[in-house]
Coordinates of C-alpha atoms in Angstrom, one line a residue:
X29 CA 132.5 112.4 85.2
X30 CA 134.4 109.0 85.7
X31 CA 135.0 106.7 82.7
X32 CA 133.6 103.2 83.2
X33 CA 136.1 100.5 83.9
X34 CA 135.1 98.0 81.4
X35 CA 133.8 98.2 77.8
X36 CA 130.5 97.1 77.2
X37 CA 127.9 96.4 74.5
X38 CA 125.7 99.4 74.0
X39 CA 127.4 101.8 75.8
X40 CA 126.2 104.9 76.6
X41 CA 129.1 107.5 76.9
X42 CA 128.3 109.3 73.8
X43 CA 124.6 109.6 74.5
X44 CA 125.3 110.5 78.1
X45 CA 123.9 114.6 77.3
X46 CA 120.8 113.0 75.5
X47 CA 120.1 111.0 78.6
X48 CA 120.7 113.3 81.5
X49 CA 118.8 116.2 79.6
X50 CA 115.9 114.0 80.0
X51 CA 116.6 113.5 84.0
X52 CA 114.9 116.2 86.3
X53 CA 116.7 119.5 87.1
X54 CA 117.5 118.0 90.2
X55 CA 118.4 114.5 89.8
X56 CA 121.9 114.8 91.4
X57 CA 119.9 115.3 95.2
X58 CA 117.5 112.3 94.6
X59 CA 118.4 108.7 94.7
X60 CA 119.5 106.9 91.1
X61 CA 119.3 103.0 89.9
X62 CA 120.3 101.2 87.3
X63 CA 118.7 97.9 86.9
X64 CA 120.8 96.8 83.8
X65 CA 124.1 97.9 85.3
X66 CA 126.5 96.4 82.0
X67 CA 129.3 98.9 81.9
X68 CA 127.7 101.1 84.1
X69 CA 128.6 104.5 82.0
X70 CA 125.4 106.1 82.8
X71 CA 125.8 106.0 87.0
X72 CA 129.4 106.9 87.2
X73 CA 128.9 110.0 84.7
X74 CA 126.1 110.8 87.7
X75 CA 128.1 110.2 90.6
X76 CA 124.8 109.4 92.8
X77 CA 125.1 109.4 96.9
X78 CA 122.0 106.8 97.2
X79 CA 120.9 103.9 94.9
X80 CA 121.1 100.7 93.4
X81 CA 122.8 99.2 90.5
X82 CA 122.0 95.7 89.6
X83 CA 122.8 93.3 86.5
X84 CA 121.4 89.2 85.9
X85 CA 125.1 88.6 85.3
X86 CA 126.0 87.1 88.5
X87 CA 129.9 87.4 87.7
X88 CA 129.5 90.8 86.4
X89 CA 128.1 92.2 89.6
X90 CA 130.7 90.2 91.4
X91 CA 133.3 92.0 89.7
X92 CA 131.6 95.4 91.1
X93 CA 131.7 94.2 94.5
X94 CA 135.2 93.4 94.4
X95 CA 135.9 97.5 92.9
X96 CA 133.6 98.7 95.3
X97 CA 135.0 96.9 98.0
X98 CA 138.9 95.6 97.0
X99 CA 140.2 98.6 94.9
X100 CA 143.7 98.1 95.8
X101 CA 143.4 94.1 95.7
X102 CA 142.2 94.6 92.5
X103 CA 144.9 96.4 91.2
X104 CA 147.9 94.4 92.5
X105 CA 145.9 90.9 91.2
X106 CA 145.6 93.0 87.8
X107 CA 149.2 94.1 87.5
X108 CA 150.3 90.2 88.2
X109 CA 148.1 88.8 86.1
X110 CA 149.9 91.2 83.0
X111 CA 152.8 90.1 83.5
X112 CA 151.3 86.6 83.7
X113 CA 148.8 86.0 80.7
X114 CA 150.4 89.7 78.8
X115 CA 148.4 90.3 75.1
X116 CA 148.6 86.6 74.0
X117 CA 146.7 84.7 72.2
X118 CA 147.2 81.5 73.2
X119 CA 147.2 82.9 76.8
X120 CA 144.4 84.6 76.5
X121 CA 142.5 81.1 76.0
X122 CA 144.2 80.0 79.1
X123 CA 143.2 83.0 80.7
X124 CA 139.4 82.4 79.4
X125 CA 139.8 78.7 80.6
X126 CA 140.5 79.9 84.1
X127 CA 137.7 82.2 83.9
X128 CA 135.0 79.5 83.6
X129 CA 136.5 77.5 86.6
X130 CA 133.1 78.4 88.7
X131 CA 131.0 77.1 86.0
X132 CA 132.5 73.6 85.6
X133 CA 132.4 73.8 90.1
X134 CA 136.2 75.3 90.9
X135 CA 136.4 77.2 92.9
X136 CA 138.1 80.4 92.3
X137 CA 139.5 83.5 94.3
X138 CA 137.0 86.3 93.8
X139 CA 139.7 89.2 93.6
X140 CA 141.5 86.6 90.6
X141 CA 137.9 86.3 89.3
X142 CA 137.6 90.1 89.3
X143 CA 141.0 90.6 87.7
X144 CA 139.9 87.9 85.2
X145 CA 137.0 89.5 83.5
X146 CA 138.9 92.8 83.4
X147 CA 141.6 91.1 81.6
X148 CA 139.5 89.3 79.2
X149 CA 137.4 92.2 78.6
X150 CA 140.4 94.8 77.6
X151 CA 141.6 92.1 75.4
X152 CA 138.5 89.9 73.7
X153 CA 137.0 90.8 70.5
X154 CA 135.0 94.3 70.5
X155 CA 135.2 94.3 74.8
X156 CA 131.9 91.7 74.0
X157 CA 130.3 89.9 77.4
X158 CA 128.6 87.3 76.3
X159 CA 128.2 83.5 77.6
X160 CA 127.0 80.2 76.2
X161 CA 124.1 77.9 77.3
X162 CA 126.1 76.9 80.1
X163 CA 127.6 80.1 81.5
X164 CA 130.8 79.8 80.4
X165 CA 132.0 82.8 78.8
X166 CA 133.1 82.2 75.0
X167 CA 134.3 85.2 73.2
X168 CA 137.3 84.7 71.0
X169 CA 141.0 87.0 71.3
X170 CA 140.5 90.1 70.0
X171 CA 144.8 90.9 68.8
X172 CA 144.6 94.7 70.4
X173 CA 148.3 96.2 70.1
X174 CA 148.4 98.0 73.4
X175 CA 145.4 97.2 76.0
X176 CA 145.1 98.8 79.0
X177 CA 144.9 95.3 81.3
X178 CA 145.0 97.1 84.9
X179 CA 143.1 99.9 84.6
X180 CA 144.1 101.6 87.9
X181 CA 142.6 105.2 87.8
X182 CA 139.4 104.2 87.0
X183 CA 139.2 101.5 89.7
X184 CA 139.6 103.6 92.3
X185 CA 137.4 106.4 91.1
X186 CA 134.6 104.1 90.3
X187 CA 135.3 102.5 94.3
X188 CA 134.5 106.0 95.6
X189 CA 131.0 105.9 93.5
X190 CA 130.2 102.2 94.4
X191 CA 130.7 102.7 98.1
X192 CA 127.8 104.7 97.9
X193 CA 125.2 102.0 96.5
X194 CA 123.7 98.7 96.6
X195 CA 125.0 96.2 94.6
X196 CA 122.5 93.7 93.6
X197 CA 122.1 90.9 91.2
X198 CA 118.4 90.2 90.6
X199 CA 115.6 90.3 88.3
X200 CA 114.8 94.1 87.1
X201 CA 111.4 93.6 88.9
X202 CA 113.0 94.6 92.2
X203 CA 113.2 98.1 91.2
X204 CA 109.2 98.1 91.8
X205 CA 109.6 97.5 95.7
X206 CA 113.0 99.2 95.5
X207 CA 112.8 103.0 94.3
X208 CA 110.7 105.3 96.4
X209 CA 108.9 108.4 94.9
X210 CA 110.6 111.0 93.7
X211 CA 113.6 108.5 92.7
X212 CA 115.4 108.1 89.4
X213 CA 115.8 104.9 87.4
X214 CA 117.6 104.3 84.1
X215 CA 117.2 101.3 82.1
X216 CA 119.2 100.0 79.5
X217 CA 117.9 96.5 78.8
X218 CA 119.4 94.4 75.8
X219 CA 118.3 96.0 72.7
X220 CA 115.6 94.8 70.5
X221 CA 116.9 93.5 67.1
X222 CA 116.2 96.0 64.3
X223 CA 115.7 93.2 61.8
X224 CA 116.1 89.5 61.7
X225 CA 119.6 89.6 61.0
X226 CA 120.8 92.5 63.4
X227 CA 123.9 91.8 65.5
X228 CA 124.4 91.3 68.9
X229 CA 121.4 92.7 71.5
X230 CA 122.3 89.9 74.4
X231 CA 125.1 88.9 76.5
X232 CA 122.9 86.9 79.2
X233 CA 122.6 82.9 78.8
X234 CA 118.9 83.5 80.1
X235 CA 118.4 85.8 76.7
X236 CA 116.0 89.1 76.4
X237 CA 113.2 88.3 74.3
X238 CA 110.3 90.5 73.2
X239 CA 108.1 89.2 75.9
X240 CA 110.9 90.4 78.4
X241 CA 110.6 93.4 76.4
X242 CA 107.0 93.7 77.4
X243 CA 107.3 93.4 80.6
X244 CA 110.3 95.8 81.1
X245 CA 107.4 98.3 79.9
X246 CA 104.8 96.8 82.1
X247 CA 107.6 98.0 85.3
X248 CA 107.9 101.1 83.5
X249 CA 104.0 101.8 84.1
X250 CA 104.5 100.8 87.5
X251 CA 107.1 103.2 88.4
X252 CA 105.0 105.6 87.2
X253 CA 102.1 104.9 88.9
X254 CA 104.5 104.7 92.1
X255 CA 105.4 108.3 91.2
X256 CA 108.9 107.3 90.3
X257 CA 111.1 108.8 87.3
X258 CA 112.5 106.7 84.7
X259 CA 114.6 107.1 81.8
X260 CA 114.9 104.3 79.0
X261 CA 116.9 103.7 75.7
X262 CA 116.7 100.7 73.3
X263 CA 116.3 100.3 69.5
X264 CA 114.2 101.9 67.5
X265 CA 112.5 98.9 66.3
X266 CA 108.9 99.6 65.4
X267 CA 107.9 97.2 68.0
X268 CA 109.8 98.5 70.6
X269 CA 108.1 102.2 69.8
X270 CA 104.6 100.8 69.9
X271 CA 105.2 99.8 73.2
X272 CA 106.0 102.6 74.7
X273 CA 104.2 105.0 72.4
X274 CA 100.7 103.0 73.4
X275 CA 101.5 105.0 77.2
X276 CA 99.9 108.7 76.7
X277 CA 102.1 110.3 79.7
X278 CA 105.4 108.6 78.2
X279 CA 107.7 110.9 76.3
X280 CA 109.3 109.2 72.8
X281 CA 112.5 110.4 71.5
X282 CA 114.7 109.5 68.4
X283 CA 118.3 109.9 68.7
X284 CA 121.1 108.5 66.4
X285 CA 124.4 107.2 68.1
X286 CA 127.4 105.2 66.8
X287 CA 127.4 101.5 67.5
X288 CA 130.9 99.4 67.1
X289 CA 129.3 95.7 68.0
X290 CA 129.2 94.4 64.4
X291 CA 131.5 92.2 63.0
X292 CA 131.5 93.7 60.1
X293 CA 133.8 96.9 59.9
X294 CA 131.7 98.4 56.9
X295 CA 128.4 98.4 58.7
X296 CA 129.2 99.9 61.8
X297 CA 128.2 103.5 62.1
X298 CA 125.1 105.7 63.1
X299 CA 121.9 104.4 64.4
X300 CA 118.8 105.0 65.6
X301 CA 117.9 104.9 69.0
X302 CA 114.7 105.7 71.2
X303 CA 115.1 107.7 74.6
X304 CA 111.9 106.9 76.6
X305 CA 111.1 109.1 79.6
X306 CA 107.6 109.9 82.1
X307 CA 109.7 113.3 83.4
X308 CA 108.1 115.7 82.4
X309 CA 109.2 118.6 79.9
X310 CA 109.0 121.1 82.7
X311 CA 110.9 119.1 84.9
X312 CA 113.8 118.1 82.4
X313 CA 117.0 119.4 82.7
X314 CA 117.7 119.6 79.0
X315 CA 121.0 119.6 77.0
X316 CA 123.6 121.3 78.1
X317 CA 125.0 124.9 77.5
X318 CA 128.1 123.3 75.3
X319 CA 126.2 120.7 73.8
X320 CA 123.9 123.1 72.8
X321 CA 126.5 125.7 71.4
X322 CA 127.9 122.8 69.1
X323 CA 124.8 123.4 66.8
X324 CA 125.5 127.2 66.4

């Protein structure tokens, strides 16, 4: 298992046993995508050797190509870039400022962009992502004692996964002409709200409304049809459940994970989530042996 590189909304690392139990036995010898790439968790726990990761943030999948691709440039533009901006606050804003060069029409080095977003991420409030109506990205200091700015082990172990895949910035729609039978997809769109007044679910300008939520389940019915194995958390919103649960052959699961995206300290803790799957029970891996001997 390789940790991510970046933190991320909805993160998956301590669900990762609930989500690869649902993959088939033999997952690791097929090809594996991940249309809603975010932080990624989910791939570099599986290590594929074929696939696809893709994300509609253009900079984020930038920043991917640059690991995949410029490890070591990475890591030398990271370490300068320390020692330039350090765990600042007011340089953190200049830092941020720099950032959204490309938006205003700047142009800007792609291995300082890289370096960039990894800076503001280990350092912005709760590692968010997220961008205004006009792309720039907007999220305030976050005053962490001792962040890890460079990041250097992880880099180069996530290179050696990324060499393997396609790195693509598109609609989740291409998965349809992408994956081949017998291929595994996981999706991990932004989550329906829970209630009017739920935090965070997007990080996107373009949004993820319930119609997108619609139609992510529409693709889902496709892949099936295509003979192509999915996996799929979000909320367990009602809504959400009806959508999926209205599919006979799809598999509905409720699992409760810790979520640190609200602003408030005093309401973070366990929620609900769904698992949503079309392998079948025979086929599923399951949990495994340790997981399974923490119940005893």
């Amino acid at each position: 298992m390789v940790d991510p590189i970046l933190k991320w909304a909805g993160g998956k690392r301590q669900l990762l046993d609930d989500i690869v139990s649902l993959f088939p036995k033999d997952y690791q010898d097929r090809a594996f995508h991940e249309p809603m790439f975010g932080g990624g968790a989910v791939t570099f726990h599986v290590g594929p050797s074929e696939g696809t990761i893709n994300d509609i943030v253009p900079r984020l999948m930038i920043f991917y190509e640059v690991v995949r691709d410029n490890p070591e440039e990475l890591i030398e533009e990271s370490r300068k870039l320390e020692e330039e901006y350090g765990n600042n606050e007011k340089k953190y804003y200049e830092a941020r400022d720099e950032f959204n060069k490309p938006i205003r029409g700047e142009k800007l080095d792609k291995v300082r962009e890289a370096s960039l977003l990894l800076y503001l991420n280990r350092t912005c409030f709760n590692g968010l992502y997220r961008e205004n109506s006009k792309g720039e990205f907007n999220v305030p200091f976050g005053d962490y004692s001792n962040p890890d700015f460079v990041r250097e082990k992880q880099i180069r172990e996530c290179s050696k996964i990324l060499k393997n895949l396609e790195i693509l910035n598109e609609d989740f729609e291409y998965i349809i002409d992408k994956a081949k039978p017998g291929d595994l997809v996981y999706f991990d769109p932004p989550y329906q709200p829970v209630s009017e007044t739920a935090d965070f679910t997007q990080y996107a300008k373009e949004g993820f409304d319930f119609s997108e939520q619609e139609r992510l389940r529409d693709t889902c019915v496709k892949l099936d049809k295509n003979d192509v194995f999915f996996v799929l958390s979000n909320s367990w919103a009602e809504p959400v459940r009806e959508l999926y649960e209205e599919v006979e052959k799809f598999e509905v699961n409720q699992v409760s994970a810790k979520r640190d995206i609200s602003s408030k300290a005093e309401t973070r803790g366990p929620v609900y989530e769904i698992l949503v799957t079309n392998v079948s029970k025979e086929l599923q891996r399951g949990k495994s042996q340790k997981k399974l001997a923490s119940y005893g």
